[in-house]
GROMACS .gro file of C-alpha atoms in nm:
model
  402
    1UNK     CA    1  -1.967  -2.206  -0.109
    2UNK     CA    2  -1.654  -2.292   0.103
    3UNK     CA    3  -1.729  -2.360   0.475
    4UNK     CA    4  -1.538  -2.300   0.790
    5UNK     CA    5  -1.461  -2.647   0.945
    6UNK     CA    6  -1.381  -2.649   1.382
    7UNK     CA    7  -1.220  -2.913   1.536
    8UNK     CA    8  -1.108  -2.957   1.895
    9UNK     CA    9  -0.725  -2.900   1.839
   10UNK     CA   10  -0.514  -2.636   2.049
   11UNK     CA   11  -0.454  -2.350   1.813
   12UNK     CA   12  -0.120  -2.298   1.977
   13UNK     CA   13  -0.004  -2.633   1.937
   14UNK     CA   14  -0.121  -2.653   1.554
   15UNK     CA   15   0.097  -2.292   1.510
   16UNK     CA   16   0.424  -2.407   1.634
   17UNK     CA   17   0.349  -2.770   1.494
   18UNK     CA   18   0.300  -2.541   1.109
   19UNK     CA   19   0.626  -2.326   1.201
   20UNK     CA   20   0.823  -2.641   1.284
   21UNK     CA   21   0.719  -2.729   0.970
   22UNK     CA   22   0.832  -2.459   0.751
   23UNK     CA   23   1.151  -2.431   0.939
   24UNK     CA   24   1.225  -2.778   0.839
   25UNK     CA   25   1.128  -2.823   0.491
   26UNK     CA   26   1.303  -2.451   0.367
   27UNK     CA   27   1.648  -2.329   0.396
   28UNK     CA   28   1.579  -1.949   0.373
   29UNK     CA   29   1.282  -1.824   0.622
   30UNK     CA   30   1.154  -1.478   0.676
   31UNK     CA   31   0.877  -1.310   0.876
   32UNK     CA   32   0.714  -1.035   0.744
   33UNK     CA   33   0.658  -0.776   1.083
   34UNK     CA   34   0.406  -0.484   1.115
   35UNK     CA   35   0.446  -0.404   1.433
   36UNK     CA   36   0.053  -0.518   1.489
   37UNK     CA   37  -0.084  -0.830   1.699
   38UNK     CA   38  -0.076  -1.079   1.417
   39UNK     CA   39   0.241  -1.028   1.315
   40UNK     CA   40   0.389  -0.970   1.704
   41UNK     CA   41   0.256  -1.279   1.855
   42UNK     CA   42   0.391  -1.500   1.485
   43UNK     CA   43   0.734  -1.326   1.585
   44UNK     CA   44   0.711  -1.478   1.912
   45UNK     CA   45   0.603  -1.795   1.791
   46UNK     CA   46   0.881  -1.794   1.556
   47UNK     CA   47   1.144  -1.727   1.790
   48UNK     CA   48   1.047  -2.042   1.974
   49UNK     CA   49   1.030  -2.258   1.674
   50UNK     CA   50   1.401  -2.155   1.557
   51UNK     CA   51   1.527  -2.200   1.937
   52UNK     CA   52   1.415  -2.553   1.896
   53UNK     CA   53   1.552  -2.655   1.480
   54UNK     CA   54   1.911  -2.418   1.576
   55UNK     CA   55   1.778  -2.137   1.302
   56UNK     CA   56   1.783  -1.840   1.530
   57UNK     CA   57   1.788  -1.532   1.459
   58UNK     CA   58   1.466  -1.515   1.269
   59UNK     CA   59   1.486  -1.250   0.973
   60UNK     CA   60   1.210  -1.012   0.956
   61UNK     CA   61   1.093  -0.757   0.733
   62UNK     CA   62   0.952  -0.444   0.805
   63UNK     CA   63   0.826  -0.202   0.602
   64UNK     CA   64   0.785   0.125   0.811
   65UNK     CA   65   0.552   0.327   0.668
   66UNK     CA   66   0.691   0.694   0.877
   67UNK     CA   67   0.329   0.780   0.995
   68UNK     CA   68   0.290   0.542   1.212
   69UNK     CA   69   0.197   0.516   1.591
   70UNK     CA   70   0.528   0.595   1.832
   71UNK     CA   71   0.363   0.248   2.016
   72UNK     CA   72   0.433   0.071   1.713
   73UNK     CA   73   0.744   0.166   1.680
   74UNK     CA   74   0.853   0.166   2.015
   75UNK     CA   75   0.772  -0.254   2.010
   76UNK     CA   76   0.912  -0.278   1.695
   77UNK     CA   77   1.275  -0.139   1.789
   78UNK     CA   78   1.190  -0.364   2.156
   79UNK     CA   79   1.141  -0.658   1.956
   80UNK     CA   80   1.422  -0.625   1.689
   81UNK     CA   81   1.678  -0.544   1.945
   82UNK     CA   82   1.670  -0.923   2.076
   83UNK     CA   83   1.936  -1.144   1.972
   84UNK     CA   84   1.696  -1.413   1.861
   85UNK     CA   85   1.616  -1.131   1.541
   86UNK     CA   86   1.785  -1.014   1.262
   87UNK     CA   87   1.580  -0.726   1.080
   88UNK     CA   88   1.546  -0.577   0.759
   89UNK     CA   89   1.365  -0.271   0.843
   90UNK     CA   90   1.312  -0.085   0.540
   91UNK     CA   91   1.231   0.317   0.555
   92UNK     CA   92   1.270   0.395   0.190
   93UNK     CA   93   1.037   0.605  -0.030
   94UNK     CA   94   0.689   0.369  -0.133
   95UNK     CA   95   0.365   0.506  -0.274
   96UNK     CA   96   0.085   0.458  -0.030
   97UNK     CA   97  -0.290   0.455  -0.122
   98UNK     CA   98  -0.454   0.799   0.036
   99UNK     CA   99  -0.832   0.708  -0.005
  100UNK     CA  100  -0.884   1.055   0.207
  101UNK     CA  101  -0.806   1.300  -0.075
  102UNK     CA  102  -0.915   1.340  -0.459
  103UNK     CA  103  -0.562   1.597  -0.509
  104UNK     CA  104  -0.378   1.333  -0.353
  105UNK     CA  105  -0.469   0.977  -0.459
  106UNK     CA  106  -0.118   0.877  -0.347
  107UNK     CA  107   0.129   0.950  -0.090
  108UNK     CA  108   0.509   0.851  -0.067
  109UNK     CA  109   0.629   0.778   0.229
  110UNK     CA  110   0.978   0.849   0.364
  111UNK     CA  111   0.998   1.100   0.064
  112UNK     CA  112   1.340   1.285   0.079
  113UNK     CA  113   1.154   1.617  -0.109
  114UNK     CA  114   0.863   1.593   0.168
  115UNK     CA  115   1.156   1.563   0.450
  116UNK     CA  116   1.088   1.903   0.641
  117UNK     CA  117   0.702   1.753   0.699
  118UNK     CA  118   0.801   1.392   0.836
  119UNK     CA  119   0.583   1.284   1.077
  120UNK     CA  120   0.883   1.150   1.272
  121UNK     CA  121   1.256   1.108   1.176
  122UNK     CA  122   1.448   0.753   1.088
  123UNK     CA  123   1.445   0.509   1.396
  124UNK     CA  124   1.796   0.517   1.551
  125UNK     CA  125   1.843   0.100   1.469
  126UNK     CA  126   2.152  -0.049   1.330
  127UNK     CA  127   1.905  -0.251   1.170
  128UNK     CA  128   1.736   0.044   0.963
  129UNK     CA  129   1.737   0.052   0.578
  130UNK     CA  130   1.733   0.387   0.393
  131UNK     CA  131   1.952   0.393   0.141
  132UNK     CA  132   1.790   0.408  -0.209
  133UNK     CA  133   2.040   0.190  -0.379
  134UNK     CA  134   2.043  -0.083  -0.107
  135UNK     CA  135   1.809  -0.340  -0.269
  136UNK     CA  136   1.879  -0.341  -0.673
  137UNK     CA  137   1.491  -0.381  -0.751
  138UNK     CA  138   1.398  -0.061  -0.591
  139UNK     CA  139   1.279   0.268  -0.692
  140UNK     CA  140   1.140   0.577  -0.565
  141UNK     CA  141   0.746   0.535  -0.580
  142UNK     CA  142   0.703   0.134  -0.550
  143UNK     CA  143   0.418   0.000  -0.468
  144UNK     CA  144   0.410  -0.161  -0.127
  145UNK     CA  145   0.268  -0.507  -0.263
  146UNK     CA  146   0.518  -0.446  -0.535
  147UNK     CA  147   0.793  -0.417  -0.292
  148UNK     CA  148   0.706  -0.726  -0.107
  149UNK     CA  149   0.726  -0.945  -0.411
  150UNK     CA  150   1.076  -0.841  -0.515
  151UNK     CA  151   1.207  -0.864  -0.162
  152UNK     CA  152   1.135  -1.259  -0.147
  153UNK     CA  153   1.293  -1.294  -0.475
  154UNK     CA  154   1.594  -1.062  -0.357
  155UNK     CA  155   1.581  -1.241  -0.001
  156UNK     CA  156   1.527  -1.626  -0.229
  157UNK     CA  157   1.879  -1.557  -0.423
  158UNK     CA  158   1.727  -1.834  -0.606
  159UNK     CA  159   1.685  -2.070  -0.334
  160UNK     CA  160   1.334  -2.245  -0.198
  161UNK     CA  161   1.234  -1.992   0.024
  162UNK     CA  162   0.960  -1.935   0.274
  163UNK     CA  163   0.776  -1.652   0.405
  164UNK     CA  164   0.556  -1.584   0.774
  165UNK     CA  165   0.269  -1.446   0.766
  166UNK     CA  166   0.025  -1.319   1.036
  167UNK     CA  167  -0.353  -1.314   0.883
  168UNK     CA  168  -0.604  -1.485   1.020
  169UNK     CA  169  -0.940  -1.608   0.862
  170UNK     CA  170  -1.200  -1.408   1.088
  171UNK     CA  171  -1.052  -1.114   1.017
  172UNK     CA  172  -1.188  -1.045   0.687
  173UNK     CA  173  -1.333  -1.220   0.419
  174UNK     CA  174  -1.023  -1.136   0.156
  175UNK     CA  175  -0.846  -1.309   0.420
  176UNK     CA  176  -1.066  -1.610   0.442
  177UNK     CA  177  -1.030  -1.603   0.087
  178UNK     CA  178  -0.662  -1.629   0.064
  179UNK     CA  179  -0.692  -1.931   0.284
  180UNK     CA  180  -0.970  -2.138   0.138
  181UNK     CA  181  -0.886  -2.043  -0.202
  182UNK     CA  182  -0.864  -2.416  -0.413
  183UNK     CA  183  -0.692  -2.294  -0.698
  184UNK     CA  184  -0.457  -2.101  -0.614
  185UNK     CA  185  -0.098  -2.255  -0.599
  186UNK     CA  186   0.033  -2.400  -0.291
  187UNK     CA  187   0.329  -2.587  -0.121
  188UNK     CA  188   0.278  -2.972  -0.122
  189UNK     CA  189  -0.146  -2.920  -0.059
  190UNK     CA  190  -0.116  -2.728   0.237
  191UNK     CA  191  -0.373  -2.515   0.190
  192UNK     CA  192  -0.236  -2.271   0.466
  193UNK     CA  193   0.008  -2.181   0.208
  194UNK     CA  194   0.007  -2.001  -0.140
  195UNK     CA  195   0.323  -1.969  -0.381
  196UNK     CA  196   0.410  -1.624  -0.481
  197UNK     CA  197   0.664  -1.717  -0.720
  198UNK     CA  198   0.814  -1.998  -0.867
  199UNK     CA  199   1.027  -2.046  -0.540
  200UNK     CA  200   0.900  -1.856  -0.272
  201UNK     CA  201   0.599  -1.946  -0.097
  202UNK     CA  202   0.400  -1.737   0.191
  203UNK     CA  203   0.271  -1.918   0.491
  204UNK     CA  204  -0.012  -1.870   0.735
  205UNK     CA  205   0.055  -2.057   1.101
  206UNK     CA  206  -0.230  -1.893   1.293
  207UNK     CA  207  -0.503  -1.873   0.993
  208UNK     CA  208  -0.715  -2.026   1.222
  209UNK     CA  209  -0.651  -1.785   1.536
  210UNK     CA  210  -0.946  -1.558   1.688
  211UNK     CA  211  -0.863  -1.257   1.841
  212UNK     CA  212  -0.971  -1.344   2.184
  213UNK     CA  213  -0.657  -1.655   2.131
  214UNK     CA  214  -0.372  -1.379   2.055
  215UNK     CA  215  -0.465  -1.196   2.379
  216UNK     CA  216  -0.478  -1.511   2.576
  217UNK     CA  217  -0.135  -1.610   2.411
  218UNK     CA  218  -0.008  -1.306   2.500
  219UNK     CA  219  -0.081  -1.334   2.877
  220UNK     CA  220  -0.049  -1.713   2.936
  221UNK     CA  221   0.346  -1.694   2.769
  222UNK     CA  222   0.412  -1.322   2.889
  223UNK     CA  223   0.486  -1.219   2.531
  224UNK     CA  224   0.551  -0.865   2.439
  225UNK     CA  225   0.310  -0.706   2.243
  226UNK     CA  226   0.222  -0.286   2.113
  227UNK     CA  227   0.092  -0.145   2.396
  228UNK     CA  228  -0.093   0.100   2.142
  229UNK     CA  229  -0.391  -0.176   2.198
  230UNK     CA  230  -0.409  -0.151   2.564
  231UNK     CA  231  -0.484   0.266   2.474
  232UNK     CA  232  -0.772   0.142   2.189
  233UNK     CA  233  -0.894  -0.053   2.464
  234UNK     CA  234  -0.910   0.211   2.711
  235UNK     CA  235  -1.107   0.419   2.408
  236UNK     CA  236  -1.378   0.141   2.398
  237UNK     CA  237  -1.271   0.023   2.057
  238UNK     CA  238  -1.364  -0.346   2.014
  239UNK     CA  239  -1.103  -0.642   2.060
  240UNK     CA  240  -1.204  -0.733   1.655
  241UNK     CA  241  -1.234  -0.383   1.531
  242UNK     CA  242  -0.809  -0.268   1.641
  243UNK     CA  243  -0.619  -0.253   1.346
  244UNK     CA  244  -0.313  -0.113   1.306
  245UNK     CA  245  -0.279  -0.101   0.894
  246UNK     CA  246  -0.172   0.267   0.730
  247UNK     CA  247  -0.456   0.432   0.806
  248UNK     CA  248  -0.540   0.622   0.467
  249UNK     CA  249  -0.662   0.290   0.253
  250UNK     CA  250  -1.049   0.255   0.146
  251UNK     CA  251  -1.087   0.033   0.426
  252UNK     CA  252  -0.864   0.148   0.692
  253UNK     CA  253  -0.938   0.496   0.687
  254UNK     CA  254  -1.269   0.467   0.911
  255UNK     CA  255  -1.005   0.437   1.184
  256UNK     CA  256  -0.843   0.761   1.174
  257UNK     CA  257  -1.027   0.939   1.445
  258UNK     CA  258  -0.815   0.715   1.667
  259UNK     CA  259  -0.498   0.883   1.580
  260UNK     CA  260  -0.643   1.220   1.745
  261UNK     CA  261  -0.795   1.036   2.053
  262UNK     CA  262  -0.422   0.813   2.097
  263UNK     CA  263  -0.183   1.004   2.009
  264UNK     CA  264  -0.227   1.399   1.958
  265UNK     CA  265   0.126   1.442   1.900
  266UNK     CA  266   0.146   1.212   1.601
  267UNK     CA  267  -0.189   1.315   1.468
  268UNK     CA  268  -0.090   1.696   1.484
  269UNK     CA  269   0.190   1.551   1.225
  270UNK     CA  270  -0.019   1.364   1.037
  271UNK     CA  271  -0.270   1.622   0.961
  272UNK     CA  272   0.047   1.803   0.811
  273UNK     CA  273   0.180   1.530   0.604
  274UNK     CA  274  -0.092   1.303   0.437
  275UNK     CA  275  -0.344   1.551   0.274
  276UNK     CA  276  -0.776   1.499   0.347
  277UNK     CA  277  -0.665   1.332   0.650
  278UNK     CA  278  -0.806   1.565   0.863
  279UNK     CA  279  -1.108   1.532   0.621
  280UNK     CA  280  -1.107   1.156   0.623
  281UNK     CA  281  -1.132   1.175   1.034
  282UNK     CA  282  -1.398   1.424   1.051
  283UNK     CA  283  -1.588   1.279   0.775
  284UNK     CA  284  -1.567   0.920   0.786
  285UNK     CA  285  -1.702   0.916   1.173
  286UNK     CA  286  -1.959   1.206   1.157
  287UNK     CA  287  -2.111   1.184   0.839
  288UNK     CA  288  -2.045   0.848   0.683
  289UNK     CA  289  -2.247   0.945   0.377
  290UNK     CA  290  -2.002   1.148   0.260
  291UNK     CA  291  -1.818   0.862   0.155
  292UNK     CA  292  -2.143   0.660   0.052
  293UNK     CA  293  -2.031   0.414   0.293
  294UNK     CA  294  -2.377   0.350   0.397
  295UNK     CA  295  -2.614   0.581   0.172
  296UNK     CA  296  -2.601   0.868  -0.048
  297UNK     CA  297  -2.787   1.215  -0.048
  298UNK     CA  298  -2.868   1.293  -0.402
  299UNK     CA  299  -2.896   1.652  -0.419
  300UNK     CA  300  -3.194   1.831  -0.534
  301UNK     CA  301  -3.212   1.940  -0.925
  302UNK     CA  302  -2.991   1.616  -0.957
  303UNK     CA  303  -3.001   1.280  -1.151
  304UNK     CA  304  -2.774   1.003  -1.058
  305UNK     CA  305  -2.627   1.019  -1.364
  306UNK     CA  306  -2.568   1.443  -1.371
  307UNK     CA  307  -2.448   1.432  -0.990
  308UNK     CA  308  -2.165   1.169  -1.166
  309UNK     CA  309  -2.097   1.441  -1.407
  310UNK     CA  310  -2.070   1.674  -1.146
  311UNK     CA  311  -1.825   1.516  -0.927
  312UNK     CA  312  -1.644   1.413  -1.192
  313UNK     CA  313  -1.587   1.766  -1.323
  314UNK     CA  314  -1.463   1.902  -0.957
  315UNK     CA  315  -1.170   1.657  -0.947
  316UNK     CA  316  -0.827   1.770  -1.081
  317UNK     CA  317  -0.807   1.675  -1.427
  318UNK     CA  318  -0.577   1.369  -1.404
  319UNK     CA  319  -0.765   1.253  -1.152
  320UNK     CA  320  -1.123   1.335  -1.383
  321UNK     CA  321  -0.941   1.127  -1.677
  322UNK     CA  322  -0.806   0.792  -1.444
  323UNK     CA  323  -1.216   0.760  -1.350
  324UNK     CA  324  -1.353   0.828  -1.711
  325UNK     CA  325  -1.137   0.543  -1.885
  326UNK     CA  326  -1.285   0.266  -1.613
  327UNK     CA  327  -1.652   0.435  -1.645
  328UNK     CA  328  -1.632   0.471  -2.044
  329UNK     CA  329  -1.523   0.079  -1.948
  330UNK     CA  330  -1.779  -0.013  -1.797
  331UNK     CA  331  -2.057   0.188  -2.009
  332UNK     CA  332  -1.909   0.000  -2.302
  333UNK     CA  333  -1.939  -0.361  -2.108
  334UNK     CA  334  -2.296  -0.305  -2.000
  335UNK     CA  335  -2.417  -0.160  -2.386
  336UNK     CA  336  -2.278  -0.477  -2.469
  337UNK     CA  337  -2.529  -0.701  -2.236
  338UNK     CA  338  -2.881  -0.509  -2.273
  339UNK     CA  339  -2.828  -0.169  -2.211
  340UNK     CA  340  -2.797  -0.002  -2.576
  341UNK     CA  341  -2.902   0.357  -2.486
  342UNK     CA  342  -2.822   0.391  -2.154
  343UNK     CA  343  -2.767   0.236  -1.791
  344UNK     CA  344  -3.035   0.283  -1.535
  345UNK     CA  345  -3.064   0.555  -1.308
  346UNK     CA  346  -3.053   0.312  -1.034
  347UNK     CA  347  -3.142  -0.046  -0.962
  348UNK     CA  348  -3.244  -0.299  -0.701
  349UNK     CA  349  -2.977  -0.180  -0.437
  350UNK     CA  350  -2.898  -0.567  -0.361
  351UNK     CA  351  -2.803  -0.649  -0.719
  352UNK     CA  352  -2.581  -0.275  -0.717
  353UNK     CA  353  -2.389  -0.396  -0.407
  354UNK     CA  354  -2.385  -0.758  -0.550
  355UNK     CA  355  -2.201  -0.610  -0.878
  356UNK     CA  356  -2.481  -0.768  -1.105
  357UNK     CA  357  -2.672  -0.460  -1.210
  358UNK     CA  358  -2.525  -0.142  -1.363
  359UNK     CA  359  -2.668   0.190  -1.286
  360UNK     CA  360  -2.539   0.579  -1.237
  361UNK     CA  361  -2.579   0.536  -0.865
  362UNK     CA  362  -2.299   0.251  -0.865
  363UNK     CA  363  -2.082   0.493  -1.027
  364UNK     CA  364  -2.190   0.816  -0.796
  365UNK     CA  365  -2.098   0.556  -0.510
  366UNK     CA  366  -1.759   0.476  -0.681
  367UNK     CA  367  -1.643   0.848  -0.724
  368UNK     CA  368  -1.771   0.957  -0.374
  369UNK     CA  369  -1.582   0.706  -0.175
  370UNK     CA  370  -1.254   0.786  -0.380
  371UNK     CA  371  -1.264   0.430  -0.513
  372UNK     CA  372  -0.911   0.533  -0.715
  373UNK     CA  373  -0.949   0.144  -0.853
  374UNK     CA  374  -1.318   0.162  -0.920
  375UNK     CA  375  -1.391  -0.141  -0.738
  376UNK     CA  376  -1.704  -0.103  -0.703
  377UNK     CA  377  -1.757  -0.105  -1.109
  378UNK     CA  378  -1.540  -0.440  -1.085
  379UNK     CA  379  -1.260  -0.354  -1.171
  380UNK     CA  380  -0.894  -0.450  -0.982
  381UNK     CA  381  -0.583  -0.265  -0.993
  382UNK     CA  382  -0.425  -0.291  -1.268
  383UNK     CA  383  -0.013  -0.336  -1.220
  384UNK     CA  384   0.122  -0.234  -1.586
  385UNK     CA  385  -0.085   0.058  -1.606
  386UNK     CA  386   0.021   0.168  -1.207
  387UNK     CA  387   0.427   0.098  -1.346
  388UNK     CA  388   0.355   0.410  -1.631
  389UNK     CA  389   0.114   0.655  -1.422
  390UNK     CA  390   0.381   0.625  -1.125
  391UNK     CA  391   0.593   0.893  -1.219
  392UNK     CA  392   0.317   1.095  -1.349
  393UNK     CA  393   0.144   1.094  -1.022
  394UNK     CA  394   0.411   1.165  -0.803
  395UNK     CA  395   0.516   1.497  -1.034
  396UNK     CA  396   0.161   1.555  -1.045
  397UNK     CA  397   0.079   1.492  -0.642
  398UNK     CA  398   0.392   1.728  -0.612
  399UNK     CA  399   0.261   2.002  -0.762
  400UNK     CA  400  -0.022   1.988  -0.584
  401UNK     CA  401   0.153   2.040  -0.293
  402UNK     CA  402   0.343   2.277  -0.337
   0.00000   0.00000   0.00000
């Protein structure tokens, strides 16, 4: 077990002290920009830190992901239009995880085919990226972590290079992870770091920021920041429950009612362009069993196991098939450690959400929150078999649509 460890330093001084750092020890620098808190109040730390080594303007990437907030964007086009920045602000077409529809496991934003249902058009910024041929690694369909990766090599051209990032430890545990995580590889021990390639390296100046300190940043310095919060605030949404990630992942999508409460005009879109969403809104605040986020209803006449089989055979075939390789998977692991006939109906619910006891009701779980990965079976995504289903999905998400 890894601790937390506090000390009495300023977590503003410690931030610049880490940029300072980074700015000094690598030639190329980037900042990688969402528009959100984390990554508005590193910008502004940035700036700073390259004011003081000469290095301005700071590059930034930012991957726009079309429905967005207009708050968002409107802070993103106010903060790239300073002199101190110099932005590559990518709208091109990547696939998107839609946890908020079986028919559509995927979405591509920016899609050129989709263009009459854009939630909004291109931003009008010299800075703006949208040609397909623009960046020799890319192609229609890319994953967004994908894309990331072959931007710092493309960004590198070969040289040490180092990338900003804007997570923070208390904001989830797969953050905290990322941080305290001993083996993973890192730039001369800093353990605030972790190399994503042989010569680019990500870096983490405020891991060790709470919310509450972004917020009192922002007001002590007069930073600029997405106003979108001051709105969630307004809505009685929690300082440590605003997020601001695309809004149709397995985690994020519990904060789509938002969109509809913030801004109709953009949510009218929405509805339109990303398919469940209006599903995902409804379903994921008023009923949270229907995602067996909490519990699940078995239905009367039902076994865990036949409810599986049921689900299973209401989902669109190539959807059916993805799920039955990982579940054949993990039937085969599980015959292989004690269970020769069959897996249990259920088990002690702590060992289930644990991962360390197999049973239908794990797998019920895994199909009714549209678990595309089947996490909750333990498995990960998988990126060689994502490169050959890529082009299958999209043809297959487009006839869907259609």
């Amino acid at each position: 077990m890894i601790y937390k460890k506090y000390n009495n330093q300023n977590v503003y001084a410690q931030a610049i002290k880490r940029i300072d750092y980074v700015f000094s020890h690598f030639e190329n620098v980037y900042l990688s920009f969402s528009g959100g808190k984390d990554s508005g109040l590193l910008l502004n730390l940035a700036i700073e830190s390259a004011r003081k080594a000469g290095r301005l303007p700071v590059n930034v990437l930012i991957l726009d992901l079309e429905a967005q907030y207009n708050h968002t964007i409107d802070f993103i086009t106010r903060m790239v239009s300073k002199k101190e920045v110099y932005a590559y602000w990518v709208c091109l077409p990547l696939q998107l995880r839609n946890a908020v529809s079986q028919y559509q496991p995927h979405w591509v934003c920016w899609d050129l085919d989709k263009k009459n249902a854009w939630v909004r058009d291109y931003p009008d910024h010299r800075s703006v990226i949208k040609d397909l041929e623009y960046f020799p690694f890319f192609k229609k369909g890319m994953e967004f972590e994908e894309f990331v990766v072959e931007f710092g090599q493309w960004f590198s051209k070969g040289k040490k290079t180092a990338c900003l990032v804007g997570i923070r430890s208390d904001e989830s545990y797969n953050r905290y992870r990322t941080i305290a995580n001993f083996y993973k590889k890192r730039y001369r021990t800093k353990q605030w770091s972790t190399g994503v390639s042989e010569n680019v390296f990500n870096f983490y100046p405020i891991y060790d920021w709470k919310t509450s300190d972004i917020w009192i940043a922002n007001g002590k310095f007069n930073y600029d920041y997405n106003k979108i919060y001051d709105l969630m605030y307004l809505a009685g949404v929690p300082l440590s429950q605003m997020r601001l990630c695309q809004p149709y992942g397995d985690d994020q999508r519990k904060g789509l009612y938002l969109y509809k409460i913030l801004e109709p005009e953009t949510w009218n879109k929405i509805v339109n362009r990303v398919e469940g969403a209006n599903f995902g809104n409804r379903y994921s605040v008023t009923n949270r069993s229907v995602f067996a986020n909490f519990r699940m209803n078995l239905p009367k006449g039902h076994t865990y196991k036949s409810y599986a089989m049921f689900l299973l055979d209401t989902m669109p075939p190539f959807l059916k098939q993805h799920y039955m390789i990982r579940i054949n998977k993990f039937l085969a692991y599980w015959k292989k450690h004690g269970f020769e006939n069959d897996i249990p109906q259920a088990a002690d619910p702590r060992l289930e959400s644990a991962k360390k006891a197999p049973s239908w009701r794990r797998i019920c779980k895994v199909i009714l929150k549209n678990d595309y990965w089947c996490k909750g079976l333990s498995f990960s995504q998988n990126k060689r078999e994502m490169q050959k289903k890529i082009d299958v999905i999209l043809r297959l998400c487009d006839n869907y649509d259609k």
